[in-house]
PDB file of C-alpha atoms in Angstrom:
ATOM      1  CA  UNK A   1     -38.531  14.084 -25.160  1.00 53.00           C
ATOM      2  CA  UNK A   2     -41.836  15.224 -27.329  1.00 53.00           C
ATOM      3  CA  UNK A   3     -43.964  12.540 -28.952  1.00 55.00           C
ATOM      4  CA  UNK A   4     -43.231  13.857 -33.497  1.00 60.00           C
ATOM      5  CA  UNK A   5     -45.596  17.175 -34.251  1.00 68.00           C
ATOM      6  CA  UNK A   6     -47.511  18.639 -31.573  1.00 73.00           C
ATOM      7  CA  UNK A   7     -49.622  16.365 -30.293  1.00 82.00           C
ATOM      8  CA  UNK A   8     -48.668  15.369 -25.849  1.00 84.00           C
ATOM      9  CA  UNK A   9     -52.781  14.041 -25.555  1.00 88.00           C
ATOM     10  CA  UNK A  10     -51.963  10.681 -24.202  1.00 89.00           C
ATOM     11  CA  UNK A  11     -53.801   7.100 -26.468  1.00 91.00           C
ATOM     12  CA  UNK A  12     -53.416   4.846 -23.599  1.00 92.00           C
ATOM     13  CA  UNK A  13     -55.421   7.313 -21.331  1.00 94.00           C
ATOM     14  CA  UNK A  14     -58.325   8.254 -24.151  1.00 94.00           C
ATOM     15  CA  UNK A  15     -58.483   4.262 -24.507  1.00 93.00           C
ATOM     16  CA  UNK A  16     -59.324   3.836 -20.940  1.00 95.00           C
ATOM     17  CA  UNK A  17     -60.978   6.635 -20.979  1.00 96.00           C
ATOM     18  CA  UNK A  18     -63.753   4.457 -23.448  1.00 95.00           C
ATOM     19  CA  UNK A  19     -63.768   2.137 -21.714  1.00 95.00           C
ATOM     20  CA  UNK A  20     -64.279   2.759 -18.348  1.00 96.00           C
ATOM     21  CA  UNK A  21     -67.598   4.921 -19.603  1.00 95.00           C
ATOM     22  CA  UNK A  22     -69.072   1.404 -21.624  1.00 95.00           C
ATOM     23  CA  UNK A  23     -67.654  -0.785 -18.823  1.00 96.00           C
ATOM     24  CA  UNK A  24     -68.954   1.825 -15.573  1.00 96.00           C
ATOM     25  CA  UNK A  25     -72.459   2.304 -17.835  1.00 96.00           C
ATOM     26  CA  UNK A  26     -73.629  -1.454 -17.237  1.00 96.00           C
ATOM     27  CA  UNK A  27     -71.946  -2.140 -13.861  1.00 96.00           C
ATOM     28  CA  UNK A  28     -74.554   0.789 -12.947  1.00 96.00           C
ATOM     29  CA  UNK A  29     -76.846  -1.187 -14.601  1.00 96.00           C
ATOM     30  CA  UNK A  30     -75.778  -4.562 -13.261  1.00 95.00           C
ATOM     31  CA  UNK A  31     -76.055  -2.667  -9.647  1.00 95.00           C
ATOM     32  CA  UNK A  32     -79.109  -1.103  -9.848  1.00 95.00           C
ATOM     33  CA  UNK A  33     -81.137  -5.150 -10.512  1.00 95.00           C
ATOM     34  CA  UNK A  34     -77.943  -6.469  -8.000  1.00 94.00           C
ATOM     35  CA  UNK A  35     -79.977  -3.901  -5.695  1.00 93.00           C
ATOM     36  CA  UNK A  36     -83.318  -5.444  -6.519  1.00 93.00           C
ATOM     37  CA  UNK A  37     -81.943  -9.881  -6.091  1.00 93.00           C
ATOM     38  CA  UNK A  38     -80.892  -7.706  -3.232  1.00 93.00           C
ATOM     39  CA  UNK A  39     -83.634  -5.736  -1.317  1.00 91.00           C
ATOM     40  CA  UNK A  40     -85.631  -8.581  -2.161  1.00 92.00           C
ATOM     41  CA  UNK A  41     -83.343 -11.874  -0.882  1.00 92.00           C
ATOM     42  CA  UNK A  42     -81.638 -10.265   1.679  1.00 90.00           C
ATOM     43  CA  UNK A  43     -83.334  -8.278   5.545  1.00 90.00           C
ATOM     44  CA  UNK A  44     -82.877  -4.821   4.162  1.00 87.00           C
ATOM     45  CA  UNK A  45     -82.927  -2.446   7.245  1.00 89.00           C
ATOM     46  CA  UNK A  46     -84.536   0.225   4.722  1.00 87.00           C
ATOM     47  CA  UNK A  47     -81.972   3.213   5.558  1.00 90.00           C
ATOM     48  CA  UNK A  48     -79.304   0.943   4.677  1.00 90.00           C
ATOM     49  CA  UNK A  49     -81.159   0.397   1.478  1.00 90.00           C
ATOM     50  CA  UNK A  50     -81.573   4.265   0.603  1.00 91.00           C
ATOM     51  CA  UNK A  51     -77.813   5.173   0.724  1.00 92.00           C
ATOM     52  CA  UNK A  52     -76.786   2.434  -0.676  1.00 92.00           C
ATOM     53  CA  UNK A  53     -78.873   3.696  -3.568  1.00 92.00           C
ATOM     54  CA  UNK A  54     -78.302   7.086  -3.046  1.00 94.00           C
ATOM     55  CA  UNK A  55     -74.661   6.887  -3.454  1.00 93.00           C
ATOM     56  CA  UNK A  56     -74.787   5.036  -6.996  1.00 94.00           C
ATOM     57  CA  UNK A  57     -76.771   6.988  -8.456  1.00 95.00           C
ATOM     58  CA  UNK A  58     -73.379   9.752  -6.820  1.00 95.00           C
ATOM     59  CA  UNK A  59     -71.383   7.828  -8.105  1.00 96.00           C
ATOM     60  CA  UNK A  60     -73.225   7.957 -11.632  1.00 96.00           C
ATOM     61  CA  UNK A  61     -73.104  11.739 -11.672  1.00 96.00           C
ATOM     62  CA  UNK A  62     -69.248  11.672 -10.468  1.00 96.00           C
ATOM     63  CA  UNK A  63     -68.082   9.091 -13.111  1.00 96.00           C
ATOM     64  CA  UNK A  64     -70.085  11.425 -15.767  1.00 96.00           C
ATOM     65  CA  UNK A  65     -68.372  14.853 -14.585  1.00 96.00           C
ATOM     66  CA  UNK A  66     -64.392  12.399 -14.761  1.00 96.00           C
ATOM     67  CA  UNK A  67     -64.615  10.438 -18.268  1.00 96.00           C
ATOM     68  CA  UNK A  68     -66.056  13.563 -19.647  1.00 96.00           C
ATOM     69  CA  UNK A  69     -63.323  16.342 -18.431  1.00 96.00           C
ATOM     70  CA  UNK A  70     -61.064  13.739 -19.078  1.00 95.00           C
ATOM     71  CA  UNK A  71     -62.286  12.915 -22.010  1.00 95.00           C
ATOM     72  CA  UNK A  72     -62.189  16.758 -22.884  1.00 95.00           C
ATOM     73  CA  UNK A  73     -58.530  17.702 -21.537  1.00 94.00           C
ATOM     74  CA  UNK A  74     -57.294  15.523 -23.119  1.00 93.00           C
ATOM     75  CA  UNK A  75     -58.018  15.795 -26.593  1.00 92.00           C
ATOM     76  CA  UNK A  76     -58.215  19.317 -26.307  1.00 91.00           C
ATOM     77  CA  UNK A  77     -54.343  19.160 -24.496  1.00 90.00           C
ATOM     78  CA  UNK A  78     -55.823  21.417 -21.211  1.00 90.00           C
ATOM     79  CA  UNK A  79     -54.451  21.348 -18.407  1.00 91.00           C
ATOM     80  CA  UNK A  80     -56.796  22.692 -15.870  1.00 94.00           C
ATOM     81  CA  UNK A  81     -59.396  19.558 -17.213  1.00 95.00           C
ATOM     82  CA  UNK A  82     -57.620  17.329 -17.014  1.00 95.00           C
ATOM     83  CA  UNK A  83     -56.530  18.177 -13.980  1.00 95.00           C
ATOM     84  CA  UNK A  84     -60.289  17.984 -12.847  1.00 96.00           C
ATOM     85  CA  UNK A  85     -61.173  14.483 -12.986  1.00 96.00           C
ATOM     86  CA  UNK A  86     -57.669  13.362 -12.289  1.00 96.00           C
ATOM     87  CA  UNK A  87     -59.146  14.434  -8.251  1.00 96.00           C
ATOM     88  CA  UNK A  88     -62.731  13.618  -8.829  1.00 96.00           C
ATOM     89  CA  UNK A  89     -60.357  10.021  -9.311  1.00 96.00           C
ATOM     90  CA  UNK A  90     -60.165  10.069  -5.498  1.00 96.00           C
ATOM     91  CA  UNK A  91     -63.796  10.105  -4.669  1.00 95.00           C
ATOM     92  CA  UNK A  92     -64.895   7.427  -7.208  1.00 96.00           C
ATOM     93  CA  UNK A  93     -61.913   5.126  -5.861  1.00 96.00           C
ATOM     94  CA  UNK A  94     -63.520   6.278  -2.312  1.00 95.00           C
ATOM     95  CA  UNK A  95     -66.664   5.149  -3.773  1.00 94.00           C
ATOM     96  CA  UNK A  96     -66.019   1.934  -5.517  1.00 95.00           C
ATOM     97  CA  UNK A  97     -64.021   0.819  -2.034  1.00 95.00           C
ATOM     98  CA  UNK A  98     -67.147   1.323  -0.554  1.00 94.00           C
ATOM     99  CA  UNK A  99     -69.671  -0.931  -2.505  1.00 94.00           C
ATOM    100  CA  UNK A 100     -66.827  -3.581  -2.177  1.00 94.00           C
ATOM    101  CA  UNK A 101     -65.784  -3.662   1.517  1.00 92.00           C
ATOM    102  CA  UNK A 102     -68.329  -1.246   3.304  1.00 90.00           C
ATOM    103  CA  UNK A 103     -72.012  -1.810   2.404  1.00 89.00           C
ATOM    104  CA  UNK A 104     -74.413  -3.499   4.357  1.00 87.00           C
ATOM    105  CA  UNK A 105     -74.175  -6.589   1.863  1.00 89.00           C
ATOM    106  CA  UNK A 106     -71.735  -7.543  -0.810  1.00 91.00           C
ATOM    107  CA  UNK A 107     -71.667 -10.294  -2.737  1.00 92.00           C
ATOM    108  CA  UNK A 108     -68.906 -12.147  -4.390  1.00 92.00           C
ATOM    109  CA  UNK A 109     -69.968 -10.279  -7.795  1.00 93.00           C
ATOM    110  CA  UNK A 110     -69.583  -6.922  -7.044  1.00 94.00           C
ATOM    111  CA  UNK A 111     -67.006  -7.341  -5.660  1.00 94.00           C
ATOM    112  CA  UNK A 112     -65.423  -8.218  -8.541  1.00 95.00           C
ATOM    113  CA  UNK A 113     -66.841  -5.559 -10.845  1.00 96.00           C
ATOM    114  CA  UNK A 114     -65.915  -3.004  -8.285  1.00 96.00           C
ATOM    115  CA  UNK A 115     -62.352  -4.470  -7.687  1.00 96.00           C
ATOM    116  CA  UNK A 116     -61.859  -3.717 -11.533  1.00 96.00           C
ATOM    117  CA  UNK A 117     -62.956  -0.546 -11.509  1.00 96.00           C
ATOM    118  CA  UNK A 118     -60.409   0.625  -8.766  1.00 96.00           C
ATOM    119  CA  UNK A 119     -57.665  -1.592 -11.460  1.00 96.00           C
ATOM    120  CA  UNK A 120     -59.444   1.770 -13.815  1.00 95.00           C
ATOM    121  CA  UNK A 121     -58.700   3.558 -11.587  1.00 96.00           C
ATOM    122  CA  UNK A 122     -55.141   2.790 -10.475  1.00 96.00           C
ATOM    123  CA  UNK A 123     -53.936   2.641 -14.420  1.00 96.00           C
ATOM    124  CA  UNK A 124     -55.414   5.871 -14.877  1.00 96.00           C
ATOM    125  CA  UNK A 125     -54.761   7.745 -12.831  1.00 96.00           C
ATOM    126  CA  UNK A 126     -50.894   6.681 -12.946  1.00 96.00           C
ATOM    127  CA  UNK A 127     -51.588   8.211 -16.969  1.00 95.00           C
ATOM    128  CA  UNK A 128     -53.749  10.523 -15.974  1.00 95.00           C
ATOM    129  CA  UNK A 129     -50.509  12.283 -14.236  1.00 95.00           C
ATOM    130  CA  UNK A 130     -48.321  11.947 -16.288  1.00 94.00           C
ATOM    131  CA  UNK A 131     -50.120  12.977 -18.916  1.00 93.00           C
ATOM    132  CA  UNK A 132     -50.371  16.171 -17.078  1.00 92.00           C
ATOM    133  CA  UNK A 133     -46.572  16.035 -16.204  1.00 92.00           C
ATOM    134  CA  UNK A 134     -46.366  15.936 -20.464  1.00 90.00           C
ATOM    135  CA  UNK A 135     -48.797  19.435 -21.255  1.00 88.00           C
ATOM    136  CA  UNK A 136     -46.397  20.980 -18.714  1.00 85.00           C
ATOM    137  CA  UNK A 137     -43.418  21.357 -20.102  1.00 82.00           C
ATOM    138  CA  UNK A 138     -45.488  23.081 -23.627  1.00 72.00           C
ATOM    139  CA  UNK A 139     -46.755  26.505 -23.127  1.00 61.00           C
ATOM    140  CA  UNK A 140     -49.826  26.688 -24.100  1.00 57.00           C
ATOM    141  CA  UNK A 141     -51.816  27.998 -26.327  1.00 54.00           C
TER     142      UNK A 141
ATOM    143  CA  UNK B   1     -67.253   1.378 -41.808  1.00 47.00           C
ATOM    144  CA  UNK B   2     -65.389   3.135 -39.148  1.00 57.00           C
ATOM    145  CA  UNK B   3     -62.412   2.554 -37.405  1.00 60.00           C
ATOM    146  CA  UNK B   4     -63.868   2.850 -33.553  1.00 65.00           C
ATOM    147  CA  UNK B   5     -67.145   0.956 -33.969  1.00 76.00           C
ATOM    148  CA  UNK B   6     -70.011   0.290 -31.102  1.00 84.00           C
ATOM    149  CA  UNK B   7     -67.386  -4.003 -31.740  1.00 89.00           C
ATOM    150  CA  UNK B   8     -64.533  -2.331 -29.441  1.00 92.00           C
ATOM    151  CA  UNK B   9     -66.879  -2.056 -26.633  1.00 93.00           C
ATOM    152  CA  UNK B  10     -69.056  -4.640 -27.653  1.00 93.00           C
ATOM    153  CA  UNK B  11     -65.766  -6.954 -27.717  1.00 94.00           C
ATOM    154  CA  UNK B  12     -64.202  -5.415 -24.463  1.00 95.00           C
ATOM    155  CA  UNK B  13     -67.649  -5.607 -22.341  1.00 95.00           C
ATOM    156  CA  UNK B  14     -68.225  -9.307 -23.328  1.00 96.00           C
ATOM    157  CA  UNK B  15     -64.468 -10.580 -22.869  1.00 95.00           C
ATOM    158  CA  UNK B  16     -64.753  -8.845 -18.723  1.00 96.00           C
ATOM    159  CA  UNK B  17     -68.138 -10.638 -18.674  1.00 95.00           C
ATOM    160  CA  UNK B  18     -66.982 -13.895 -18.988  1.00 96.00           C
ATOM    161  CA  UNK B  19     -64.094 -12.828 -17.545  1.00 96.00           C
ATOM    162  CA  UNK B  20     -65.927 -11.583 -14.378  1.00 96.00           C
ATOM    163  CA  UNK B  21     -67.640 -14.830 -14.370  1.00 95.00           C
ATOM    164  CA  UNK B  22     -64.502 -16.771 -14.554  1.00 95.00           C
ATOM    165  CA  UNK B  23     -63.767 -15.376 -10.761  1.00 95.00           C
ATOM    166  CA  UNK B  24     -66.986 -16.158  -9.439  1.00 94.00           C
ATOM    167  CA  UNK B  25     -66.073 -20.362 -10.603  1.00 93.00           C
ATOM    168  CA  UNK B  26     -62.456 -19.468  -9.069  1.00 92.00           C
ATOM    169  CA  UNK B  27     -63.830 -18.097  -6.467  1.00 91.00           C
ATOM    170  CA  UNK B  28     -67.076 -20.724  -5.033  1.00 89.00           C
ATOM    171  CA  UNK B  29     -65.541 -23.586  -6.776  1.00 87.00           C
ATOM    172  CA  UNK B  30     -66.888 -26.307  -3.732  1.00 88.00           C
ATOM    173  CA  UNK B  31     -69.724 -27.466  -5.708  1.00 86.00           C
ATOM    174  CA  UNK B  32     -68.473 -27.932  -9.018  1.00 87.00           C
ATOM    175  CA  UNK B  33     -66.260 -30.047  -7.444  1.00 89.00           C
ATOM    176  CA  UNK B  34     -68.883 -31.989  -5.344  1.00 88.00           C
ATOM    177  CA  UNK B  35     -70.927 -32.469  -8.106  1.00 87.00           C
ATOM    178  CA  UNK B  36     -67.682 -34.463 -10.124  1.00 86.00           C
ATOM    179  CA  UNK B  37     -67.063 -37.393  -7.237  1.00 88.00           C
ATOM    180  CA  UNK B  38     -69.740 -39.635  -6.236  1.00 88.00           C
ATOM    181  CA  UNK B  39     -71.749 -39.312  -3.392  1.00 87.00           C
ATOM    182  CA  UNK B  40     -68.832 -41.293  -0.879  1.00 89.00           C
ATOM    183  CA  UNK B  41     -65.552 -39.488  -2.194  1.00 88.00           C
ATOM    184  CA  UNK B  42     -62.230 -39.482   0.066  1.00 91.00           C
ATOM    185  CA  UNK B  43     -59.421 -36.449   0.561  1.00 91.00           C
ATOM    186  CA  UNK B  44     -57.760 -37.234  -2.221  1.00 92.00           C
ATOM    187  CA  UNK B  45     -59.715 -37.792  -4.235  1.00 91.00           C
ATOM    188  CA  UNK B  46     -62.032 -33.991  -3.390  1.00 91.00           C
ATOM    189  CA  UNK B  47     -58.347 -32.851  -3.982  1.00 93.00           C
ATOM    190  CA  UNK B  48     -57.935 -34.591  -7.520  1.00 92.00           C
ATOM    191  CA  UNK B  49     -60.884 -33.217  -8.507  1.00 91.00           C
ATOM    192  CA  UNK B  50     -60.183 -29.418  -6.854  1.00 92.00           C
ATOM    193  CA  UNK B  51     -56.251 -29.232  -8.684  1.00 93.00           C
ATOM    194  CA  UNK B  52     -57.557 -30.607 -11.868  1.00 92.00           C
ATOM    195  CA  UNK B  53     -60.785 -27.367 -11.866  1.00 92.00           C
ATOM    196  CA  UNK B  54     -57.893 -25.024 -10.637  1.00 94.00           C
ATOM    197  CA  UNK B  55     -55.676 -25.546 -13.155  1.00 94.00           C
ATOM    198  CA  UNK B  56     -58.531 -25.000 -15.831  1.00 94.00           C
ATOM    199  CA  UNK B  57     -59.332 -22.116 -14.650  1.00 94.00           C
ATOM    200  CA  UNK B  58     -55.588 -20.922 -13.431  1.00 95.00           C
ATOM    201  CA  UNK B  59     -54.862 -21.823 -18.115  1.00 95.00           C
ATOM    202  CA  UNK B  60     -57.813 -19.233 -18.660  1.00 96.00           C
ATOM    203  CA  UNK B  61     -56.814 -16.599 -16.743  1.00 95.00           C
ATOM    204  CA  UNK B  62     -53.873 -16.976 -18.196  1.00 96.00           C
ATOM    205  CA  UNK B  63     -55.076 -17.275 -22.175  1.00 95.00           C
ATOM    206  CA  UNK B  64     -57.568 -14.404 -21.451  1.00 94.00           C
ATOM    207  CA  UNK B  65     -53.633 -12.279 -20.138  1.00 94.00           C
ATOM    208  CA  UNK B  66     -52.930 -13.118 -23.169  1.00 93.00           C
ATOM    209  CA  UNK B  67     -56.075 -12.023 -25.444  1.00 94.00           C
ATOM    210  CA  UNK B  68     -56.207  -9.168 -23.299  1.00 94.00           C
ATOM    211  CA  UNK B  69     -52.750  -7.487 -24.072  1.00 92.00           C
ATOM    212  CA  UNK B  70     -53.348  -8.363 -28.235  1.00 92.00           C
ATOM    213  CA  UNK B  71     -56.714  -5.837 -27.338  1.00 92.00           C
ATOM    214  CA  UNK B  72     -55.660  -3.055 -25.501  1.00 91.00           C
ATOM    215  CA  UNK B  73     -51.824  -3.084 -26.835  1.00 89.00           C
ATOM    216  CA  UNK B  74     -54.257  -1.981 -30.266  1.00 87.00           C
ATOM    217  CA  UNK B  75     -52.624  -5.460 -32.067  1.00 87.00           C
ATOM    218  CA  UNK B  76     -55.998  -7.094 -32.921  1.00 89.00           C
ATOM    219  CA  UNK B  77     -58.930  -3.838 -30.926  1.00 89.00           C
ATOM    220  CA  UNK B  78     -59.608  -3.229 -34.683  1.00 87.00           C
ATOM    221  CA  UNK B  79     -59.542  -6.438 -36.464  1.00 88.00           C
ATOM    222  CA  UNK B  80     -63.113  -7.093 -37.152  1.00 88.00           C
ATOM    223  CA  UNK B  81     -62.576 -10.669 -37.323  1.00 90.00           C
ATOM    224  CA  UNK B  82     -60.960 -11.314 -34.752  1.00 91.00           C
ATOM    225  CA  UNK B  83     -63.240  -8.702 -32.369  1.00 92.00           C
ATOM    226  CA  UNK B  84     -65.720 -10.527 -34.444  1.00 93.00           C
ATOM    227  CA  UNK B  85     -65.241 -14.074 -32.936  1.00 94.00           C
ATOM    228  CA  UNK B  86     -64.002 -13.445 -29.813  1.00 94.00           C
ATOM    229  CA  UNK B  87     -67.273 -11.324 -28.773  1.00 95.00           C
ATOM    230  CA  UNK B  88     -69.043 -14.739 -30.212  1.00 95.00           C
ATOM    231  CA  UNK B  89     -67.109 -16.727 -28.203  1.00 95.00           C
ATOM    232  CA  UNK B  90     -67.121 -14.961 -25.020  1.00 96.00           C
ATOM    233  CA  UNK B  91     -70.556 -14.365 -24.632  1.00 96.00           C
ATOM    234  CA  UNK B  92     -71.397 -18.250 -25.375  1.00 96.00           C
ATOM    235  CA  UNK B  93     -69.238 -18.498 -22.979  1.00 95.00           C
ATOM    236  CA  UNK B  94     -70.622 -16.614 -19.685  1.00 95.00           C
ATOM    237  CA  UNK B  95     -73.880 -17.676 -20.578  1.00 96.00           C
ATOM    238  CA  UNK B  96     -72.604 -21.142 -20.922  1.00 95.00           C
ATOM    239  CA  UNK B  97     -69.983 -20.409 -17.059  1.00 95.00           C
ATOM    240  CA  UNK B  98     -73.689 -18.997 -16.283  1.00 94.00           C
ATOM    241  CA  UNK B  99     -74.739 -22.941 -16.339  1.00 94.00           C
ATOM    242  CA  UNK B 100     -71.751 -24.789 -15.257  1.00 93.00           C
ATOM    243  CA  UNK B 101     -71.837 -22.798 -11.754  1.00 91.00           C
ATOM    244  CA  UNK B 102     -75.878 -22.226 -10.944  1.00 91.00           C
ATOM    245  CA  UNK B 103     -76.732 -26.004 -12.357  1.00 91.00           C
ATOM    246  CA  UNK B 104     -73.221 -27.145 -10.633  1.00 89.00           C
ATOM    247  CA  UNK B 105     -72.809 -29.093 -13.813  1.00 90.00           C
ATOM    248  CA  UNK B 106     -69.205 -31.266 -13.150  1.00 86.00           C
ATOM    249  CA  UNK B 107     -66.039 -30.058 -13.436  1.00 86.00           C
ATOM    250  CA  UNK B 108     -64.672 -32.197 -16.842  1.00 86.00           C
ATOM    251  CA  UNK B 109     -67.271 -30.382 -18.694  1.00 90.00           C
ATOM    252  CA  UNK B 110     -65.133 -27.121 -18.797  1.00 92.00           C
ATOM    253  CA  UNK B 111     -63.253 -28.402 -20.178  1.00 93.00           C
ATOM    254  CA  UNK B 112     -64.872 -28.020 -23.298  1.00 93.00           C
ATOM    255  CA  UNK B 113     -66.575 -24.490 -22.348  1.00 93.00           C
ATOM    256  CA  UNK B 114     -62.791 -23.846 -22.397  1.00 94.00           C
ATOM    257  CA  UNK B 115     -61.583 -25.663 -25.610  1.00 93.00           C
ATOM    258  CA  UNK B 116     -64.507 -23.277 -27.653  1.00 92.00           C
ATOM    259  CA  UNK B 117     -64.564 -20.453 -25.804  1.00 92.00           C
ATOM    260  CA  UNK B 118     -61.127 -19.134 -25.031  1.00 93.00           C
ATOM    261  CA  UNK B 119     -58.164 -21.497 -26.426  1.00 94.00           C
ATOM    262  CA  UNK B 120     -60.560 -20.402 -29.960  1.00 94.00           C
ATOM    263  CA  UNK B 121     -59.684 -17.000 -29.527  1.00 94.00           C
ATOM    264  CA  UNK B 122     -56.853 -16.835 -27.866  1.00 95.00           C
ATOM    265  CA  UNK B 123     -55.359 -19.082 -31.173  1.00 95.00           C
ATOM    266  CA  UNK B 124     -56.137 -16.261 -32.394  1.00 93.00           C
ATOM    267  CA  UNK B 125     -54.686 -13.972 -30.866  1.00 93.00           C
ATOM    268  CA  UNK B 126     -51.309 -15.066 -30.898  1.00 93.00           C
ATOM    269  CA  UNK B 127     -51.539 -16.428 -34.845  1.00 92.00           C
ATOM    270  CA  UNK B 128     -52.419 -12.290 -35.263  1.00 92.00           C
ATOM    271  CA  UNK B 129     -49.002 -11.688 -32.614  1.00 91.00           C
ATOM    272  CA  UNK B 130     -46.699 -13.873 -34.970  1.00 91.00           C
ATOM    273  CA  UNK B 131     -48.143 -12.298 -38.401  1.00 90.00           C
ATOM    274  CA  UNK B 132     -47.885  -8.610 -36.817  1.00 89.00           C
ATOM    275  CA  UNK B 133     -44.412  -8.740 -35.075  1.00 87.00           C
ATOM    276  CA  UNK B 134     -43.036 -12.003 -36.492  1.00 85.00           C
ATOM    277  CA  UNK B 135     -44.536 -10.937 -40.807  1.00 81.00           C
ATOM    278  CA  UNK B 136     -45.178  -7.524 -40.064  1.00 80.00           C
ATOM    279  CA  UNK B 137     -48.080  -6.615 -41.098  1.00 76.00           C
ATOM    280  CA  UNK B 138     -50.280  -3.771 -40.405  1.00 75.00           C
ATOM    281  CA  UNK B 139     -52.275  -4.496 -37.376  1.00 68.00           C
ATOM    282  CA  UNK B 140     -56.058  -4.767 -39.803  1.00 68.00           C
TER     283      UNK B 140
END
């Protein structure tokens, strides 16, 4: 069933991507402070600390790309950017799982923050796939 | 004023901050329970205080669900009054609960924070639900 008019962009997906962007910005700043705290307080082998910090910047790159492509693909009703965004959800989820479970020292606060990110990804993946399906049913210009 | 101003992300972020702190307190409530008990206490006294704090935190989480449902469904997302109230209440809750956690306040003080910072915005949210669904007013 097609929505009235030709608007196939998913409003819930757009809302989630918008909120995800803001949430991730806060998460990134918080993680920088948490790493300063952990670096000063906990016994870190310097290779592990360097790895965690570099991964955090890699995560920033992945997330910014993902949200930008997802938002543009959804608003312009283009399949390619949206599918790039959906594909990037998987490495982003892997990064969130890394910071939740596998990093050297995981604080409870970090566990909760990463769990919320994983929740975002799950819902965005679902909505993204549904939106992509609805784009594919109509011929694009 | 534009429909999507800075108020929407501000509200969402303060709401999430409050939620994160409530979950953190839930996870490490042992210190707060011990702070409400006398120096010598029995296992039953501990369990009674623990249950009280668990109930308080669970009700808080339930009210979060109500407020998030109203926010994410769009019913109160663009209502500036509710957004302002919610942002203020949850920001104060986040600060107060940080004190609650780090200064190890006793669990009876939690009910005060709950009343002003969780119950009040949730009550307004329910009022908005009733006015939108019951009286057919527009969500704005």
